[in-house]
Tab-separated table of C-alpha atoms and ligand atoms in Angstrom:
chain	number	residue	atom	x	y	z
A	1	UNK	CA	10.530	-21.371	11.409
A	2	UNK	CA	7.502	-19.177	10.911
A	3	UNK	CA	6.911	-17.360	7.716
A	4	UNK	CA	8.099	-13.704	7.137
A	5	UNK	CA	5.481	-11.493	5.841
A	6	UNK	CA	5.935	-8.014	3.955
A	7	UNK	CA	5.239	-4.928	6.062
A	8	UNK	CA	4.391	-1.930	3.831
A	9	UNK	CA	3.530	1.723	4.570
A	10	UNK	CA	1.806	3.886	1.924
A	11	UNK	CA	3.351	7.265	2.460
A	12	UNK	CA	0.729	9.939	1.938
A	13	UNK	CA	-0.662	12.693	4.162
A	14	UNK	CA	-4.213	12.560	5.595
A	15	UNK	CA	-5.518	15.075	3.120
A	16	UNK	CA	-3.890	13.274	0.071
A	17	UNK	CA	-6.092	10.253	0.014
A	18	UNK	CA	-8.323	9.494	-2.909
A	19	UNK	CA	-11.445	9.749	-0.823
A	20	UNK	CA	-10.757	13.662	-0.172
A	21	UNK	CA	-9.875	14.416	-3.862
A	22	UNK	CA	-13.277	16.049	-4.550
A	23	UNK	CA	-13.111	18.332	-1.473
A	24	UNK	CA	-9.431	19.220	-1.502
A	25	UNK	CA	-7.792	20.119	-4.706
A	26	UNK	CA	-4.039	19.116	-5.401
A	27	UNK	CA	-3.109	22.811	-5.770
A	28	UNK	CA	-4.044	23.345	-2.114
A	29	UNK	CA	-1.813	20.614	-0.744
A	30	UNK	CA	1.348	22.823	-0.160
A	31	UNK	CA	-0.661	25.200	1.996
A	32	UNK	CA	-1.943	22.526	4.388
A	33	UNK	CA	0.148	21.790	7.455
A	34	UNK	CA	1.582	18.342	7.040
A	35	UNK	CA	1.461	15.582	9.542
A	36	UNK	CA	4.068	13.398	7.604
A	37	UNK	CA	7.362	14.150	9.502
A	38	UNK	CA	5.948	13.437	12.875
A	39	UNK	CA	3.907	10.388	11.809
A	40	UNK	CA	6.797	8.820	9.942
A	41	UNK	CA	9.117	9.391	13.004
A	42	UNK	CA	6.481	7.546	15.088
A	43	UNK	CA	6.339	4.656	12.532
A	44	UNK	CA	10.159	4.419	12.412
A	45	UNK	CA	10.408	4.256	16.278
A	46	UNK	CA	7.820	1.519	16.281
A	47	UNK	CA	9.534	-0.574	13.636
A	48	UNK	CA	12.902	-0.092	15.481
A	49	UNK	CA	11.458	-1.287	18.716
A	50	UNK	CA	10.348	-4.500	16.937
A	51	UNK	CA	13.521	-4.867	14.847
A	52	UNK	CA	11.472	-4.805	11.741
A	53	UNK	CA	12.255	-3.548	8.180
A	54	UNK	CA	9.455	-2.333	5.893
A	55	UNK	CA	8.778	-1.019	2.358
A	56	UNK	CA	7.634	2.469	2.197
A	57	UNK	CA	5.529	3.115	-0.908
A	58	UNK	CA	5.993	6.938	-1.209
A	59	UNK	CA	4.409	9.728	-3.373
A	60	UNK	CA	6.993	11.775	-5.549
A	61	UNK	CA	5.485	14.821	-4.005
A	62	UNK	CA	6.376	13.699	-0.564
A	63	UNK	CA	10.017	13.150	-1.626
A	64	UNK	CA	10.194	16.725	-3.123
A	65	UNK	CA	8.536	18.299	-0.074
A	66	UNK	CA	10.304	16.300	2.815
A	67	UNK	CA	13.654	14.875	1.513
A	68	UNK	CA	14.763	14.526	5.237
A	69	UNK	CA	11.930	12.161	5.812
A	70	UNK	CA	13.124	10.002	3.031
A	71	UNK	CA	16.615	10.125	4.314
A	72	UNK	CA	15.400	9.132	7.831
A	73	UNK	CA	13.632	6.141	6.232
A	74	UNK	CA	16.712	5.043	4.376
A	75	UNK	CA	19.038	5.537	7.257
A	76	UNK	CA	16.877	3.116	9.311
A	77	UNK	CA	17.437	0.470	6.713
A	78	UNK	CA	14.088	0.371	4.957
A	79	UNK	CA	13.103	-0.023	1.316
A	80	UNK	CA	11.749	3.057	-0.567
A	81	UNK	CA	9.247	2.348	-3.372
A	82	UNK	CA	6.892	4.442	-5.350
A	83	UNK	CA	3.171	5.331	-4.903
A	84	UNK	CA	2.810	7.690	-7.803
A	85	UNK	CA	3.548	11.393	-7.963
A	86	UNK	CA	0.353	12.921	-6.486
A	87	UNK	CA	-1.894	9.894	-5.966
A	88	UNK	CA	-3.853	10.092	-9.209
A	89	UNK	CA	-5.651	6.899	-9.812
A	90	UNK	CA	-4.820	5.013	-13.012
A	91	UNK	CA	-8.332	5.323	-14.281
A	92	UNK	CA	-7.805	9.176	-14.445
A	93	UNK	CA	-4.670	8.929	-16.530
A	94	UNK	CA	-3.835	7.916	-19.975
A	95	UNK	CA	-1.160	5.260	-20.509
A	96	UNK	CA	1.335	8.041	-21.598
A	97	UNK	CA	0.423	10.287	-18.543
A	98	UNK	CA	0.940	7.147	-16.328
A	99	UNK	CA	4.388	6.567	-17.840
A	100	UNK	CA	5.342	10.279	-17.202
A	101	UNK	CA	4.026	10.056	-13.583
A	102	UNK	CA	5.915	6.991	-12.526
A	103	UNK	CA	9.177	7.913	-14.405
A	104	UNK	CA	9.312	11.244	-12.809
A	105	UNK	CA	8.459	9.800	-9.363
A	106	UNK	CA	11.023	7.135	-9.753
A	107	UNK	CA	13.680	9.631	-10.683
A	108	UNK	CA	13.037	11.882	-7.566
A	109	UNK	CA	12.733	8.895	-5.195
A	110	UNK	CA	16.074	7.559	-6.448
A	111	UNK	CA	17.725	10.954	-6.249
A	112	UNK	CA	16.541	11.643	-2.714
A	113	UNK	CA	17.014	8.067	-1.385
A	114	UNK	CA	20.160	6.995	-3.231
A	115	UNK	CA	18.360	3.556	-3.600
A	116	UNK	CA	17.301	2.010	-6.934
A	117	UNK	CA	13.573	2.137	-6.881
A	118	UNK	CA	12.171	-1.315	-7.995
A	119	UNK	CA	8.653	-1.394	-6.491
A	120	UNK	CA	5.420	0.269	-7.227
A	121	UNK	CA	1.889	0.450	-5.623
A	122	UNK	CA	-0.888	2.094	-7.594
A	123	UNK	CA	-2.831	4.728	-5.715
A	124	UNK	CA	-6.016	3.173	-4.248
A	125	UNK	CA	-5.176	-0.241	-5.770
A	126	UNK	CA	-6.230	1.179	-9.118
A	127	UNK	CA	-4.725	-1.503	-11.263
A	128	UNK	CA	-7.948	-3.087	-12.392
A	129	UNK	CA	-9.206	-4.948	-15.493
A	130	UNK	CA	-9.460	-1.587	-17.246
A	131	UNK	CA	-5.854	-0.440	-16.529
A	132	UNK	CA	-3.742	-3.489	-17.275
A	133	UNK	CA	-1.730	-1.480	-19.703
A	134	UNK	CA	0.083	-0.246	-16.510
A	135	UNK	CA	2.398	-3.317	-16.632
A	136	UNK	CA	4.156	-2.403	-19.895
A	137	UNK	CA	4.550	1.075	-18.592
A	138	UNK	CA	6.014	-0.075	-15.390
A	139	UNK	CA	8.575	-2.143	-17.394
A	140	UNK	CA	9.397	0.900	-19.586
A	141	UNK	CA	9.943	3.026	-16.516
A	142	UNK	CA	12.370	0.522	-15.003
A	143	UNK	CA	10.268	-1.121	-12.252
A	144	UNK	CA	10.582	-4.726	-11.217
A	145	UNK	CA	7.502	-5.393	-9.206
A	146	UNK	CA	4.105	-4.001	-8.480
A	147	UNK	CA	1.870	-4.625	-5.415
A	148	UNK	CA	-1.247	-2.956	-6.774
A	149	UNK	CA	-3.880	-5.769	-7.268
A	150	UNK	CA	-6.526	-6.453	-4.759
A	151	UNK	CA	-8.098	-9.772	-5.776
A	152	UNK	CA	-11.590	-8.885	-4.163
A	153	UNK	CA	-14.900	-7.426	-5.231
A	154	UNK	CA	-15.064	-3.797	-3.971
A	155	UNK	CA	-17.009	-0.640	-4.899
A	156	UNK	CA	-13.791	1.293	-5.775
A	157	UNK	CA	-11.118	-1.257	-6.877
A	158	UNK	CA	-10.273	-4.878	-7.140
A	159	UNK	CA	-9.886	-7.830	-9.730
A	160	UNK	CA	-11.902	-10.636	-8.018
A	161	UNK	CA	-10.511	-13.147	-10.533
A	162	UNK	CA	-6.860	-12.231	-10.206
A	163	UNK	CA	-4.635	-14.880	-8.555
A	164	UNK	CA	-4.213	-14.500	-4.803
A	165	UNK	CA	-0.547	-15.455	-5.064
A	166	UNK	CA	2.429	-13.582	-6.671
A	167	UNK	CA	2.757	-13.942	-10.499
A	168	UNK	CA	4.794	-12.526	-13.345
A	169	UNK	CA	3.004	-10.524	-16.118
A	170	UNK	CA	3.705	-11.912	-19.407
A	171	UNK	CA	6.087	-9.994	-21.743
A	172	UNK	CA	6.733	-7.393	-19.073
A	173	UNK	CA	8.537	-9.435	-16.500
A	174	UNK	CA	6.773	-7.310	-13.828
A	175	UNK	CA	6.150	-9.291	-10.708
A	176	UNK	CA	2.837	-8.620	-9.242
A	177	UNK	CA	2.507	-9.142	-5.394
A	178	UNK	CA	-1.278	-8.995	-4.711
A	179	UNK	CA	-2.650	-7.835	-1.445
A	180	UNK	CA	-3.449	-10.627	0.860
A	181	UNK	CA	-6.876	-12.252	1.010
A	182	UNK	CA	-8.297	-15.340	2.779
A	183	UNK	CA	-10.486	-17.522	0.686
A	184	UNK	CA	-13.722	-18.495	2.481
A	185	UNK	CA	-17.186	-19.715	1.409
A	186	UNK	CA	-16.087	-19.380	-2.391
A	187	UNK	CA	-14.949	-15.766	-2.249
A	188	UNK	CA	-11.868	-13.753	-1.217
A	189	UNK	CA	-11.950	-11.598	1.900
A	190	UNK	CA	-9.308	-8.719	2.455
A	191	UNK	CA	-6.823	-9.527	5.190
A	192	UNK	CA	-4.130	-7.048	4.318
A	193	UNK	CA	-4.468	-3.911	6.494
A	194	UNK	CA	-5.854	-0.329	5.873
A	195	UNK	CA	-9.568	0.272	6.777
A	196	UNK	CA	-10.242	-3.548	7.044
A	197	UNK	CA	-7.511	-3.797	9.713
A	198	UNK	CA	-9.264	-1.021	11.600
A	199	UNK	CA	-12.658	-2.409	11.137
A	200	UNK	CA	-12.285	-6.109	12.154
A	201	UNK	CA	-11.252	-7.261	15.679
A	202	UNK	CA	-7.481	-7.892	15.860
A	203	UNK	CA	-8.078	-11.549	16.920
A	204	UNK	CA	-9.899	-12.132	13.616
A	205	UNK	CA	-7.194	-10.434	11.569
A	206	UNK	CA	-4.536	-12.563	13.272
A	207	UNK	CA	-6.494	-15.624	12.621
A	208	UNK	CA	-6.688	-14.864	8.913
A	209	UNK	CA	-3.034	-13.976	8.412
A	210	UNK	CA	-1.959	-17.175	10.308
A	211	UNK	CA	-4.384	-19.167	8.015
A	212	UNK	CA	-2.594	-17.746	4.893
A	213	UNK	CA	0.836	-18.436	6.562
A	214	UNK	CA	0.186	-21.926	7.916
A	215	UNK	CA	-2.198	-23.556	5.546
A	216	UNK	CA	-0.924	-22.102	2.339
A	217	UNK	CA	2.551	-21.401	3.208
A	218	UNK	CA	2.202	-18.102	1.682
A	219	UNK	CA	3.602	-14.742	3.132
A	220	UNK	CA	1.105	-11.927	3.619
A	221	UNK	CA	1.350	-8.349	2.584
A	222	UNK	CA	0.267	-5.755	5.199
A	223	UNK	CA	-0.328	-2.049	4.397
A	224	UNK	CA	-0.964	1.058	6.556
A	225	UNK	CA	-0.916	4.712	6.183
A	226	UNK	CA	0.809	7.216	8.497
A	227	UNK	CA	-2.558	9.006	8.931
A	228	UNK	CA	-4.185	5.787	10.242
A	229	UNK	CA	-1.862	6.077	13.234
A	230	UNK	CA	-2.858	9.655	13.983
A	231	UNK	CA	-6.053	10.209	15.750
A	232	UNK	CA	-5.244	13.828	16.334
A	233	UNK	CA	-5.091	14.664	12.642
A	234	UNK	CA	-7.399	17.676	11.619
A	235	UNK	CA	-11.015	16.591	10.799
A	236	UNK	CA	-12.317	17.188	7.251
A	237	UNK	CA	-16.002	18.151	7.528
A	238	UNK	CA	-17.604	18.158	4.207
A	239	UNK	CA	-17.311	14.507	3.405
A	240	UNK	CA	-19.856	11.793	2.731
A	241	UNK	CA	-21.007	9.571	5.628
A	242	UNK	CA	-19.388	6.594	3.977
A	243	UNK	CA	-16.090	8.344	3.474
A	244	UNK	CA	-16.073	9.737	7.036
A	245	UNK	CA	-16.720	6.348	8.567
A	246	UNK	CA	-13.976	4.700	6.324
A	247	UNK	CA	-11.387	7.378	7.027
A	248	UNK	CA	-11.882	7.949	10.852
A	249	UNK	CA	-12.849	4.500	12.078
A	250	UNK	CA	-10.799	3.230	15.036
A	251	UNK	CA	-7.878	5.558	14.472
A	252	UNK	CA	-7.200	5.617	18.216
A	253	UNK	CA	-6.885	1.841	18.305
A	254	UNK	CA	-4.468	1.321	15.262
A	255	UNK	CA	-1.161	1.997	17.286
A	256	UNK	CA	-1.809	-0.797	19.637
A	257	UNK	CA	-3.164	-3.214	17.046
A	258	UNK	CA	0.000	-2.601	14.914
A	259	UNK	CA	2.180	-3.228	17.992
A	260	UNK	CA	0.332	-6.554	18.362
A	261	UNK	CA	0.927	-7.509	14.704
A	262	UNK	CA	4.612	-6.540	14.842
A	263	UNK	CA	4.817	-8.862	17.959
A	264	UNK	CA	2.902	-11.734	16.584
A	265	UNK	CA	4.366	-12.111	13.140
A	266	UNK	CA	7.726	-11.849	11.392
A	267	UNK	CA	8.061	-8.953	8.936
A	268	UNK	CA	10.475	-7.565	6.298
A	269	UNK	CA	10.585	-5.523	3.077
A	270	UNK	CA	8.730	-6.718	-0.106
A	271	UNK	CA	12.031	-7.103	-1.875
A	272	UNK	CA	13.312	-9.440	0.877
A	273	UNK	CA	10.167	-11.504	1.249
A	274	UNK	CA	8.977	-11.798	-2.439
A	275	UNK	CA	11.968	-11.311	-4.816
A	276	UNK	CA	15.310	-12.705	-5.212
A	277	UNK	CA	15.548	-16.439	-5.792
A	278	UNK	CA	11.803	-17.146	-5.919
A	279	UNK	CA	10.068	-18.247	-9.202
A	280	UNK	CA	6.423	-17.333	-9.835
A	281	UNK	CA	4.047	-18.526	-12.586
A	282	UNK	CA	3.651	-16.289	-15.527
A	283	UNK	CA	0.233	-14.918	-16.581
A	284	UNK	CA	-0.898	-13.411	-19.596
A	285	UNK	CA	-2.764	-9.965	-19.498
A	286	UNK	CA	-5.873	-11.699	-21.142
A	287	UNK	CA	-6.178	-13.933	-18.098
A	288	UNK	CA	-6.733	-10.846	-15.788
A	289	UNK	CA	-9.061	-8.857	-17.994
A	290	UNK	CA	-12.826	-9.402	-18.249
A	291	UNK	CA	-14.919	-9.748	-15.134
B	301	ZN	ZN1	-2.420	5.648	-1.212
């Protein structure tokens, strides 16, 4: 029996990504035509074709603006989880502002979905060694798990020293499910989705995830955004070269690659794959802080 991995969708629109926050102010969001309803519909059909359930980490802003989209996701049997209210990174919030953000998001997502919201993913994986206070606040707000740490070295996020496998954060009971990496040549490489999935050949990605499944017996966590399956999205012009490359690379190939991934591996929600009966090691915050 092959291992079941966790399929996750970060539900934000193409103009709500952190990379655009200097060129599109949040106050403009409601005036920009959304691509969310049609892109989510496309994803729901894709998942249905492959008989797959997924976890949708969703912005509170999206739940308020598109309650029918949330209802459609729930009706198809998927898990709703939280991705913050309006995609503000933890480094831009005080702990008290963060608590308000994740509490109000959790409430609206619960009201609209009718599900108990247990999961959280930080915008742009912004749980880093500077924002570890997040776990205490997640506990206060009623969450059970987070999938927010990328155990890699990266210019924008990551805790390279963090465990690659799930763990429980001491004194909070919060389960952290790190994004999937492959350990090679003494360092961790991201094999979890997003821009990396669009950058590397699919055969290499499949090799990495199989290695994690077969050699370590560990389920992987895959993530993708609705806008990554939408090559027709409006183009934003005044971006840096690096941001333009990262956002638009291989968008026209992602649909097919995702089809292959759904075909080649087994998938389910984060809750089904990682929570329930399983016991994970407990880790003190001090073991994650520092470089
Ligand atoms: Zn995001």
